[in-house]
Coordinates of N, CA and C and ligand atoms in Angstrom, one line a residue:
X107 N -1.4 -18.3 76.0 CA -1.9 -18.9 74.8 C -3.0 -19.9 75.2
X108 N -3.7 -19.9 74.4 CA -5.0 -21.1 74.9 C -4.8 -22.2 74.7
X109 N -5.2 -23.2 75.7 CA -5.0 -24.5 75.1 C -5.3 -25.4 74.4
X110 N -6.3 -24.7 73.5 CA -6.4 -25.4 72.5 C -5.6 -25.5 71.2
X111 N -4.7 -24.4 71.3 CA -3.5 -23.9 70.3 C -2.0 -24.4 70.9
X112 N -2.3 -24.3 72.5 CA -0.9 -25.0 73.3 C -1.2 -26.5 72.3
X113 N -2.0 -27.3 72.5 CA -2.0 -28.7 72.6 C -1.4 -29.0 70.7
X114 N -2.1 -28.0 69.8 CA -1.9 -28.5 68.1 C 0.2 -28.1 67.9
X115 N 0.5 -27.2 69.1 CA 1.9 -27.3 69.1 C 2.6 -28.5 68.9
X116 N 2.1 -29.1 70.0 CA 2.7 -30.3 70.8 C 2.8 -31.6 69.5
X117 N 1.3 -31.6 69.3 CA 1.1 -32.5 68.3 C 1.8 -32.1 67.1
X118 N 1.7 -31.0 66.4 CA 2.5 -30.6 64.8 C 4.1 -30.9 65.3
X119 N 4.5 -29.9 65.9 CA 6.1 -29.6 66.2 C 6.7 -31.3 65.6
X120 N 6.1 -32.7 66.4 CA 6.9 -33.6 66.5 C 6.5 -34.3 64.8
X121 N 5.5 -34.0 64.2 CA 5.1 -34.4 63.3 C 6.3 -34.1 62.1
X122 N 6.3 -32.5 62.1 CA 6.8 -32.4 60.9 C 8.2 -32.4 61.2
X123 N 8.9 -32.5 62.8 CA 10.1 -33.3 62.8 C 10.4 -34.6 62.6
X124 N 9.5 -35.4 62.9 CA 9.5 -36.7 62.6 C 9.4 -36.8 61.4
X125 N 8.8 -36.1 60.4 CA 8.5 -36.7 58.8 C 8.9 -35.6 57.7
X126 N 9.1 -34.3 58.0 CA 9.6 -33.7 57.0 C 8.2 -32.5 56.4
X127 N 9.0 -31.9 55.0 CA 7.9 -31.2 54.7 C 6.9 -32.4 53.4
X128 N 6.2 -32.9 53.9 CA 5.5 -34.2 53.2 C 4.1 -33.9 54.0
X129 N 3.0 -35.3 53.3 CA 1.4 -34.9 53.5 C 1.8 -35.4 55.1
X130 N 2.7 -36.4 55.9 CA 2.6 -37.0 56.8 C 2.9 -36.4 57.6
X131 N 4.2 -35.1 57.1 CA 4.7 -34.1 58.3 C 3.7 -33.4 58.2
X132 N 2.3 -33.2 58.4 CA 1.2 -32.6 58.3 C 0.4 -33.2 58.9
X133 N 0.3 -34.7 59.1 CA -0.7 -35.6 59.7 C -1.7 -35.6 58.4
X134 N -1.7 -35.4 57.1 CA -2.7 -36.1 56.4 C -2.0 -37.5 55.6
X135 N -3.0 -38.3 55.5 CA -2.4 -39.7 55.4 C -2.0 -39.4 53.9
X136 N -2.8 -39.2 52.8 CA -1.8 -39.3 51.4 C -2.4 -37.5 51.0
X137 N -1.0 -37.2 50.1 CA -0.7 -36.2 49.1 C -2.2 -35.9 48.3
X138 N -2.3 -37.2 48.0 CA -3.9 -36.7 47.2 C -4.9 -36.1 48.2
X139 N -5.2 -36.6 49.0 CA -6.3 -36.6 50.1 C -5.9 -35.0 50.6
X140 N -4.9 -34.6 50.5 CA -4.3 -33.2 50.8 C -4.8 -32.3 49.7
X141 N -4.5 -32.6 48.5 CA -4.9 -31.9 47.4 C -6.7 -31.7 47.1
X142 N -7.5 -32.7 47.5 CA -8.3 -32.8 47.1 C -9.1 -31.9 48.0
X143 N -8.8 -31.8 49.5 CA -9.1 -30.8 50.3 C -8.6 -28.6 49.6
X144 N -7.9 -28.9 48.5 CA -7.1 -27.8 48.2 C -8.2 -27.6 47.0
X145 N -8.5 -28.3 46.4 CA -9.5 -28.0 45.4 C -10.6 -27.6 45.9
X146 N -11.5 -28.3 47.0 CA -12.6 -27.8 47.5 C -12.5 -26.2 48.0
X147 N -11.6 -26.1 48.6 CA -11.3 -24.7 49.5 C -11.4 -23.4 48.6
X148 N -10.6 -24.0 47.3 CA -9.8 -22.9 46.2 C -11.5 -22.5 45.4
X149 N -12.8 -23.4 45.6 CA -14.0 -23.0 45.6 C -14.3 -21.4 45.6
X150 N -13.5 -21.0 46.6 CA -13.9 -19.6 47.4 C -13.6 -18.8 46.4
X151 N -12.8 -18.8 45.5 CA -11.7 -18.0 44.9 C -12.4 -17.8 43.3
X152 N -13.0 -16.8 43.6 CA -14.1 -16.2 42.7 C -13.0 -15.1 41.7
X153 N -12.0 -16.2 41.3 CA -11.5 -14.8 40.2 C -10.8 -15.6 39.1
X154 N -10.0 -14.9 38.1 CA -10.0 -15.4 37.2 C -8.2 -16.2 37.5
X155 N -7.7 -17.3 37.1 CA -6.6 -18.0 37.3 C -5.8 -16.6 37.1
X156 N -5.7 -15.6 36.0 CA -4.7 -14.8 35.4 C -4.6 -13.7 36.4
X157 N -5.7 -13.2 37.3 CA -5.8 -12.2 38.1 C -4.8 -12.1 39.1
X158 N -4.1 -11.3 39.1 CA -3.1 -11.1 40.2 C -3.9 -10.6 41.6
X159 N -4.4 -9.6 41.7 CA -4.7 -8.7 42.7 C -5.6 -9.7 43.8
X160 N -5.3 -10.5 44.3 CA -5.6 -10.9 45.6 C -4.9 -11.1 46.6
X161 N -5.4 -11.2 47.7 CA -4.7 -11.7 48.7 C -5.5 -12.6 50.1
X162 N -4.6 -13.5 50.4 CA -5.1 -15.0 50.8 C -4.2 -15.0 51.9
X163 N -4.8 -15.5 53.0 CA -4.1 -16.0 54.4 C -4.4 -17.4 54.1
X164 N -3.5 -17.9 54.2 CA -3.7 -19.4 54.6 C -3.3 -19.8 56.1
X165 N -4.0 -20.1 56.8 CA -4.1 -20.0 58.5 C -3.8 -21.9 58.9
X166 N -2.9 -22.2 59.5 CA -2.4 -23.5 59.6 C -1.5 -23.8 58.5
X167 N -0.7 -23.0 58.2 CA 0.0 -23.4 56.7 C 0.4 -24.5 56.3
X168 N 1.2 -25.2 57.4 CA 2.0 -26.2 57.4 C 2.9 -25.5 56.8
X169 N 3.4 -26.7 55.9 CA 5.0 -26.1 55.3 C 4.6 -25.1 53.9
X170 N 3.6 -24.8 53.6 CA 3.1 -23.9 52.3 C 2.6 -24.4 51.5
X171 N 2.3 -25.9 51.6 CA 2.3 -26.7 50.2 C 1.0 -25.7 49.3
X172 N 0.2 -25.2 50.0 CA -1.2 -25.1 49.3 C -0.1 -24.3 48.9
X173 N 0.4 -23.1 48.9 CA 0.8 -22.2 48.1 C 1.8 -22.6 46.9
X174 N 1.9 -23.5 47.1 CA 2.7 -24.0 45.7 C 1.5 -24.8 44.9
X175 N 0.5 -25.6 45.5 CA -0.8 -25.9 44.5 C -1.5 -24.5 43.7
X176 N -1.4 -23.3 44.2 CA -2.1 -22.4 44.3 C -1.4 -21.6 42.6
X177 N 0.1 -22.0 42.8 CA 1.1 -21.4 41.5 C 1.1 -22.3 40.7
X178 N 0.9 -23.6 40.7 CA 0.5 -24.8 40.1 C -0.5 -24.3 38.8
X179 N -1.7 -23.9 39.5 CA -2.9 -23.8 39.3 C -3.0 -22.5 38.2
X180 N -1.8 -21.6 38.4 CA -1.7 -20.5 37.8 C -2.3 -19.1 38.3
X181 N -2.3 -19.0 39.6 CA -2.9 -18.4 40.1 C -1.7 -17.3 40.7
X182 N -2.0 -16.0 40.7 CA -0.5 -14.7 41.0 C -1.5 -13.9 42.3
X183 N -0.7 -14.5 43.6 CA -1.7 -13.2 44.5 C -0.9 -13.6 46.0
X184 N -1.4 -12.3 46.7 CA -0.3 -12.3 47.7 C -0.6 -12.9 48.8
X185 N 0.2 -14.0 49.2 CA -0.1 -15.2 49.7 C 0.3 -15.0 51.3
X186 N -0.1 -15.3 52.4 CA 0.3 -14.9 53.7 C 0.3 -16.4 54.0
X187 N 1.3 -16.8 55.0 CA 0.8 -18.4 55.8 C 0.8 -17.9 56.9
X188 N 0.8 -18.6 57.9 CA 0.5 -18.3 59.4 C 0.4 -19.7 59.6
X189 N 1.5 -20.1 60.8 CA 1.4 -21.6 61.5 C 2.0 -21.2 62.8
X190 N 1.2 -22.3 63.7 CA 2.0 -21.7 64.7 C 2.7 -22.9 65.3
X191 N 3.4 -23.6 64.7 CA 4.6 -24.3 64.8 C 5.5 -23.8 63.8
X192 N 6.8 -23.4 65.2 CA 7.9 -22.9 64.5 C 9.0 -23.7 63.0
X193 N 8.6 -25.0 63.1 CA 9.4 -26.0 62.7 C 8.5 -25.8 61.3
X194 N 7.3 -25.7 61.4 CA 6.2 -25.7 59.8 C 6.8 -24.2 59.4
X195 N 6.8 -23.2 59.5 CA 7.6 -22.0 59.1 C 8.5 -22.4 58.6
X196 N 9.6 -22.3 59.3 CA 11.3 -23.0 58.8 C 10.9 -23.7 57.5
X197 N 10.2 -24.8 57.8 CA 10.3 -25.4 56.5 C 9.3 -24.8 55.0
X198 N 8.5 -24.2 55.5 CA 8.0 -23.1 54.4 C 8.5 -22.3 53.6
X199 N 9.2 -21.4 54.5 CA 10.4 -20.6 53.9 C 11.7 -21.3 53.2
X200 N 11.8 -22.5 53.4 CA 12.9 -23.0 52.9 C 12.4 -23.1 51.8
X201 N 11.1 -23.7 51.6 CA 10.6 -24.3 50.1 C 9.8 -23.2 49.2
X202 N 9.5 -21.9 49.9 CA 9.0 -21.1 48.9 C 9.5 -20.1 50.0
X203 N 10.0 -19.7 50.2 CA 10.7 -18.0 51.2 C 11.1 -17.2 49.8
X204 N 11.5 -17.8 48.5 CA 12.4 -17.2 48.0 C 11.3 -16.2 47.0
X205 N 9.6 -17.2 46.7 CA 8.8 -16.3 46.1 C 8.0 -15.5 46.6
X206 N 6.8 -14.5 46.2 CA 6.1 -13.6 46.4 C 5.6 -14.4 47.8
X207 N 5.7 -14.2 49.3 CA 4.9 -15.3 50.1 C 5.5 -14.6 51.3
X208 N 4.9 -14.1 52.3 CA 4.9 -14.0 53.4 C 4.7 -15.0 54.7
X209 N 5.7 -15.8 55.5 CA 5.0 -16.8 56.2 C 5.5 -16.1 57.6
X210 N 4.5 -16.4 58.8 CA 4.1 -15.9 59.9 C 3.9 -17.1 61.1
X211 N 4.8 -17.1 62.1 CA 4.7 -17.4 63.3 C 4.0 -17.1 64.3
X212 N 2.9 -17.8 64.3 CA 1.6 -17.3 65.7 C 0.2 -18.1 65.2
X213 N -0.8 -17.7 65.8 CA -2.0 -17.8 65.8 C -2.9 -16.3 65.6
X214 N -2.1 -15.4 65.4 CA -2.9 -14.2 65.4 C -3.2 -13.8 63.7
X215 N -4.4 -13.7 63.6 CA -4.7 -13.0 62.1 C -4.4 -11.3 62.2
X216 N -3.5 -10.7 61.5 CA -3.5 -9.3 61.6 C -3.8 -8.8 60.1
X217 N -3.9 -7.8 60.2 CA -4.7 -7.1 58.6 C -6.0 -8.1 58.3
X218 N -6.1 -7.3 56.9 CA -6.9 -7.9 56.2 C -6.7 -8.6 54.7
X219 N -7.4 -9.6 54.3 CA -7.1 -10.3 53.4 C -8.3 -10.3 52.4
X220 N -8.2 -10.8 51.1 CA -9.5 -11.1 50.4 C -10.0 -12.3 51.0
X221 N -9.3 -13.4 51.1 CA -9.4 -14.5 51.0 C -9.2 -15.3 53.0
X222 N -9.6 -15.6 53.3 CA -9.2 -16.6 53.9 C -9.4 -17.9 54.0
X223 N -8.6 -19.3 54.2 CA -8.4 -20.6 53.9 C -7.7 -21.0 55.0
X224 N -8.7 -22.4 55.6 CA -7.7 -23.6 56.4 C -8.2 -24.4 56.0
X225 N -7.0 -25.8 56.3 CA -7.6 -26.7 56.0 C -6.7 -27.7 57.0
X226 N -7.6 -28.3 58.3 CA -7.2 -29.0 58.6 C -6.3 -29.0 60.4
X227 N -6.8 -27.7 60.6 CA -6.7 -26.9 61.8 C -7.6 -27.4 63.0
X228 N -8.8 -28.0 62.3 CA -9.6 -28.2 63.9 C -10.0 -29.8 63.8
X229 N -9.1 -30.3 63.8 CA -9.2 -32.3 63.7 C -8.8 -32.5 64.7
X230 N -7.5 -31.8 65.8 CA -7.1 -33.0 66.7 C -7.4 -32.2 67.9
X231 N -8.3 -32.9 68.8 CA -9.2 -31.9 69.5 C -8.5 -32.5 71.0
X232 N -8.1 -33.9 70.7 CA -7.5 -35.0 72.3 C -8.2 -34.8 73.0
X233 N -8.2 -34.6 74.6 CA -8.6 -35.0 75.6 C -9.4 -33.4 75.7
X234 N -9.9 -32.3 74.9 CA -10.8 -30.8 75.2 C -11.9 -31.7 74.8
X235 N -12.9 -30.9 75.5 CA -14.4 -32.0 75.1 C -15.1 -31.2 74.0
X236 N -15.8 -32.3 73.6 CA -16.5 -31.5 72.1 C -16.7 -30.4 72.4
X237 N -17.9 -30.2 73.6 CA -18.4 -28.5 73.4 C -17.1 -27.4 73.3
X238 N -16.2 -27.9 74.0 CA -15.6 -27.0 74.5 C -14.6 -26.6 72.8
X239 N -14.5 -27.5 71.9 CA -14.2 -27.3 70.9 C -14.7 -26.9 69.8
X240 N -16.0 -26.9 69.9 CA -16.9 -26.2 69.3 C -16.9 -24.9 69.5
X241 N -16.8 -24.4 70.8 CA -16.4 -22.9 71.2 C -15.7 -22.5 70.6
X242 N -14.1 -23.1 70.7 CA -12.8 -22.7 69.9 C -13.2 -22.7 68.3
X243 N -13.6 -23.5 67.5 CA -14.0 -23.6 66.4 C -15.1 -22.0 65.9
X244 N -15.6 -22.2 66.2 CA -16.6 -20.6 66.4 C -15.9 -19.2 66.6
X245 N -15.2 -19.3 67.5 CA -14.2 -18.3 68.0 C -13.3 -17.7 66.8
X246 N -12.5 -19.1 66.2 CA -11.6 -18.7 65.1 C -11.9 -18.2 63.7
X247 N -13.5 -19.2 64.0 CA -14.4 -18.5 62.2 C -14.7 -17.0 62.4
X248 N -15.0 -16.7 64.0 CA -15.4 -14.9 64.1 C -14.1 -14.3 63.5
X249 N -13.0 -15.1 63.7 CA -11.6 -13.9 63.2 C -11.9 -13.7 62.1
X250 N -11.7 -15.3 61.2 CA -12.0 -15.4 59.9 C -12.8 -14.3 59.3
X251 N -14.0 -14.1 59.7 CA -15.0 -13.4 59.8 C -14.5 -11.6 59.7
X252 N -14.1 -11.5 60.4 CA -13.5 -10.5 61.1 C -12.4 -9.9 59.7
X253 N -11.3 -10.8 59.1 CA -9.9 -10.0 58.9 C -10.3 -10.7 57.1
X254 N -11.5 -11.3 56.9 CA -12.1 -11.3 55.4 C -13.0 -10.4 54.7
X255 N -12.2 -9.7 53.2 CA -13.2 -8.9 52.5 C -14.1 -10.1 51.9
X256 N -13.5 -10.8 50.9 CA -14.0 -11.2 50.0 C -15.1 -13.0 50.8
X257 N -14.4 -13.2 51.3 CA -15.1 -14.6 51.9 C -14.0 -15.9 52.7
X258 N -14.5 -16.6 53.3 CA -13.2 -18.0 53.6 C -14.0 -19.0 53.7
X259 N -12.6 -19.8 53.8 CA -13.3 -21.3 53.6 C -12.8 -22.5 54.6
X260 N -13.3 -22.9 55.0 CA -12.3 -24.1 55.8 C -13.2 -26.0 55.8
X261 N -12.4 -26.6 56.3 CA -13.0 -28.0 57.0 C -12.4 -28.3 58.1
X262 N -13.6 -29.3 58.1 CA -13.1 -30.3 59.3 C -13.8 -31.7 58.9
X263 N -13.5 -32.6 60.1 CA -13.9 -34.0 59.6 C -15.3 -33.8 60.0
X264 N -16.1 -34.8 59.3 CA -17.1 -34.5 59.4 C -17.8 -36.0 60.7
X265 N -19.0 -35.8 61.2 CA -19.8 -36.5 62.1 C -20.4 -37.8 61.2
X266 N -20.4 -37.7 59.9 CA -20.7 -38.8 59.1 C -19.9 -39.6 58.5
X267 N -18.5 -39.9 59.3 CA -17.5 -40.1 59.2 C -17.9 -42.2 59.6
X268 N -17.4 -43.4 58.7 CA -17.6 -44.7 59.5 C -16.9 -44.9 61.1
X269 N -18.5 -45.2 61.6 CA -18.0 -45.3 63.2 C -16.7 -46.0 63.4
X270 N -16.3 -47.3 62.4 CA -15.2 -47.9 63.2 C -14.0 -47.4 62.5
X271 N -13.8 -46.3 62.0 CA -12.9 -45.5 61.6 C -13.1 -44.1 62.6
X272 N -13.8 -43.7 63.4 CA -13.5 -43.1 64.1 C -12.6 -43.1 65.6
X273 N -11.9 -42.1 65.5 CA -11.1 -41.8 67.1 C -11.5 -40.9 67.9
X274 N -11.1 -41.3 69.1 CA -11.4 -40.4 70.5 C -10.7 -39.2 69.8
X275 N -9.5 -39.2 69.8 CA -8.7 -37.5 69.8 C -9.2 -37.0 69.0
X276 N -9.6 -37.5 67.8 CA -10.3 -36.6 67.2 C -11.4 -35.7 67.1
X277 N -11.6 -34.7 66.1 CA -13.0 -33.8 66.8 C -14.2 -33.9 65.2
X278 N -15.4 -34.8 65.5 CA -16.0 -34.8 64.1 C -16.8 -33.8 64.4
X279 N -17.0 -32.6 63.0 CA -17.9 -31.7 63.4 C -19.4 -32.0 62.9
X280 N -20.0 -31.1 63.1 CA -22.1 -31.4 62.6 C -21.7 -30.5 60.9
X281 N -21.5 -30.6 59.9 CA -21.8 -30.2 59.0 C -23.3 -28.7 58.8
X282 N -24.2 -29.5 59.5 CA -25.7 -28.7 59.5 C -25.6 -27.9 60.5
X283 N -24.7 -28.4 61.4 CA -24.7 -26.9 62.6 C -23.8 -25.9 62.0
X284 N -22.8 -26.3 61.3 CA -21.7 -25.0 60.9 C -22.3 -24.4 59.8
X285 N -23.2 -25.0 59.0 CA -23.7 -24.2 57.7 C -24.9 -23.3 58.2
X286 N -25.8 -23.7 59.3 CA -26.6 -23.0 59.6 C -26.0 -21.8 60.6
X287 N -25.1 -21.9 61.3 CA -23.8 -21.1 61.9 C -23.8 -19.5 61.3
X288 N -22.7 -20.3 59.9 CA -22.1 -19.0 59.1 C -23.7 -18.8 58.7
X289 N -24.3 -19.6 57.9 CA -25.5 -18.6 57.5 C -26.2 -17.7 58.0
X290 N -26.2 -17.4 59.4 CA -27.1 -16.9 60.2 C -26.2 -15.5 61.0
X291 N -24.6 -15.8 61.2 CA -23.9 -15.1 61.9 C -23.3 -14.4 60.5
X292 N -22.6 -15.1 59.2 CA -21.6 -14.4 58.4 C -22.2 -13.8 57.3
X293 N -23.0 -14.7 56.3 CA -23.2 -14.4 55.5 C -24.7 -14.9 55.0
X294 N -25.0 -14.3 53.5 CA -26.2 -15.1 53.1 C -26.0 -16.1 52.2
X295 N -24.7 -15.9 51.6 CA -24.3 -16.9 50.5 C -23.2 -17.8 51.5
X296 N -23.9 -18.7 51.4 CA -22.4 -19.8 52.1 C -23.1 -21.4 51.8
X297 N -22.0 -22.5 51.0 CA -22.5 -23.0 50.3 C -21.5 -24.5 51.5
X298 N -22.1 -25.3 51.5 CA -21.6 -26.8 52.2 C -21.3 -27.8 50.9
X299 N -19.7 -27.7 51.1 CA -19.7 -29.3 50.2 C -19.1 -30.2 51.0
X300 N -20.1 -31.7 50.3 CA -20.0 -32.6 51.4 C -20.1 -33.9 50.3
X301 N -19.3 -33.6 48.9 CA -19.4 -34.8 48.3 C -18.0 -35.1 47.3
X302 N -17.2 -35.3 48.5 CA -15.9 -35.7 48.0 C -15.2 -36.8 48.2
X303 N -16.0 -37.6 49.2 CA -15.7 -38.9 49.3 C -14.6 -39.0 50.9
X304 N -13.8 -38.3 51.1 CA -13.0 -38.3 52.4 C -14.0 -37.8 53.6
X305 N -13.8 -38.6 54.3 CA -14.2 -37.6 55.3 C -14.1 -36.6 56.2
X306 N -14.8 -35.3 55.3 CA -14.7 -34.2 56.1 C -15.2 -33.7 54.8
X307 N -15.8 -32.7 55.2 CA -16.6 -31.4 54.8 C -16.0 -29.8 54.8
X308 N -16.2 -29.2 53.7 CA -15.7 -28.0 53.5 C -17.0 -27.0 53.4
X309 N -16.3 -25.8 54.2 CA -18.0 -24.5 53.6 C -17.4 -23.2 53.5
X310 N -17.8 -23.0 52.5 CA -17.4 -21.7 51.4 C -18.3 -20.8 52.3
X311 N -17.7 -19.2 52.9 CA -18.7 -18.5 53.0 C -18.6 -17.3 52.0
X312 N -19.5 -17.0 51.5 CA -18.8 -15.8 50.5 C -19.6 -14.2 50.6
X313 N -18.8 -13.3 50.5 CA -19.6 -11.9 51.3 C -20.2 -11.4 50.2
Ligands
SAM561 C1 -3.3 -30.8 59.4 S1 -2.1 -29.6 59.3 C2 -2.4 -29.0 57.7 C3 -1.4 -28.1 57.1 C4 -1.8 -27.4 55.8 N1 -3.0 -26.6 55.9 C5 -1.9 -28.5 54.7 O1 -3.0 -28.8 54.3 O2 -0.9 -29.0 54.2 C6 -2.7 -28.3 60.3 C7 -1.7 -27.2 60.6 O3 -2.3 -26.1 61.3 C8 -1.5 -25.6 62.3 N2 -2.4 -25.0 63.3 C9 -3.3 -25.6 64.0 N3 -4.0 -24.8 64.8 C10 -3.5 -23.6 64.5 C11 -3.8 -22.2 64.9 N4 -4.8 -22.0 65.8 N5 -3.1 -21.2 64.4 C12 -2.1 -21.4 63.5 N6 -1.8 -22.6 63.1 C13 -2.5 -23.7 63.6 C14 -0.7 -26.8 62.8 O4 0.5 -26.4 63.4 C15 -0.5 -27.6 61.5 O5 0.7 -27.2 60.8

């Protein structure tokens, strides 16, 4: 397994044993700040709230929560998670195993989806050096790329982030380099939002 997926083990596993299935056993600081990331993402999702017939990977699931924002919302479609901490599964399945939802242990995207969505997968970068995380980051949007009909979406923090709020472990990305990225590699429609007040930035690509 690569190390850049060895190391988000290390860091989640103790998280969401230490805290539970909550925004903190996730490492995001509040519930809202989680949600508001769920609204931007849910951008992608060009269909009507009533429409059943989709289907959505959520890739870093955590414990599912987006998929219970997602039934919240009114939304009926076939939901996949994928995390690759065993302990975020367990506790997914505990909290929605029992409805329409598939959750998956690994890092591998298999089949195809309409949709795909993360949020929150490529923040803790530690001691790999930027470029080298930049590679990883690239790598994962080709899957993205790769196992989406309809389009995906993801963030990261962004580089315009206040300096004295910034950390070493962490990884701030270039907003202008990822949009010009997917525009040039994925698609021609792919849209940058970057006015939500937290920092980090979300980009819709859509096929
Ligand atoms: C910041 S948490 C966010 C969880 C969830 N997306 C949410 O917003 O509640 C990131 C999650 O992604 C998982 N993760 C990170 N890199 C991954 C990878 N390459 N494949 C699968 N899961 C990954 C971590 O284990 C962790 O549960």
């Amino acid at each position: 397994m690569k190390k850049e997926i060895l190391q988000q083990i290390d860091y989640f596993c103790n998280k969401i044993k230490q805290f539970g299935s909550n925004n903190r056993g996730v490492d995001w600081n509040s519930e809202e700040a989680q949600r508001v990331r769920y609204d931007q993402l849910s951008k992608i999702l060009s269909v009507e709230t009533s429409e059943k017939d989709f289907s959505i990977c959520d890739y870093g699931c955590g414990y599912g929560y987006y998929f219970g924002y997602l039934k919240e919302r009114g939304y009926h479609c076939q939901y996949t998670g994928i995390d690759v901490v065993t302990g975020m599964i367990e506790e997914a399945k505990k909290i929605y195993g029992e409805e329409e939802t598939e959750f998956v242990v690994g890092s591998e995207i298999a089949g195809e989806y309409d949709y795909i969505v993360e949020s929150g997968i490529f923040n803790i970068r530690q001691e790999i050096s930027n470029e080298e995380w930049t590679q990883y980051v690239i790598g994962v949007l080709e899957e993205f790329n790769k196992h989406s009909n309809k389009g995906f979406a993801f963030n990261c923090l962004t580089k315009y982030s206040d300096v004295d709020h910034m950390k070493d472990y962490l990884y701030y990305a270039d907003p202008c380099f990822f949009f010009d990225y997917c525009k040039t590699h994925f698609s021609r429609n792919v849209a940058l939002l970057h006015d939500y007040e937290i920092y980090d930035f979300t980009i819709l690509v859509r096929k």
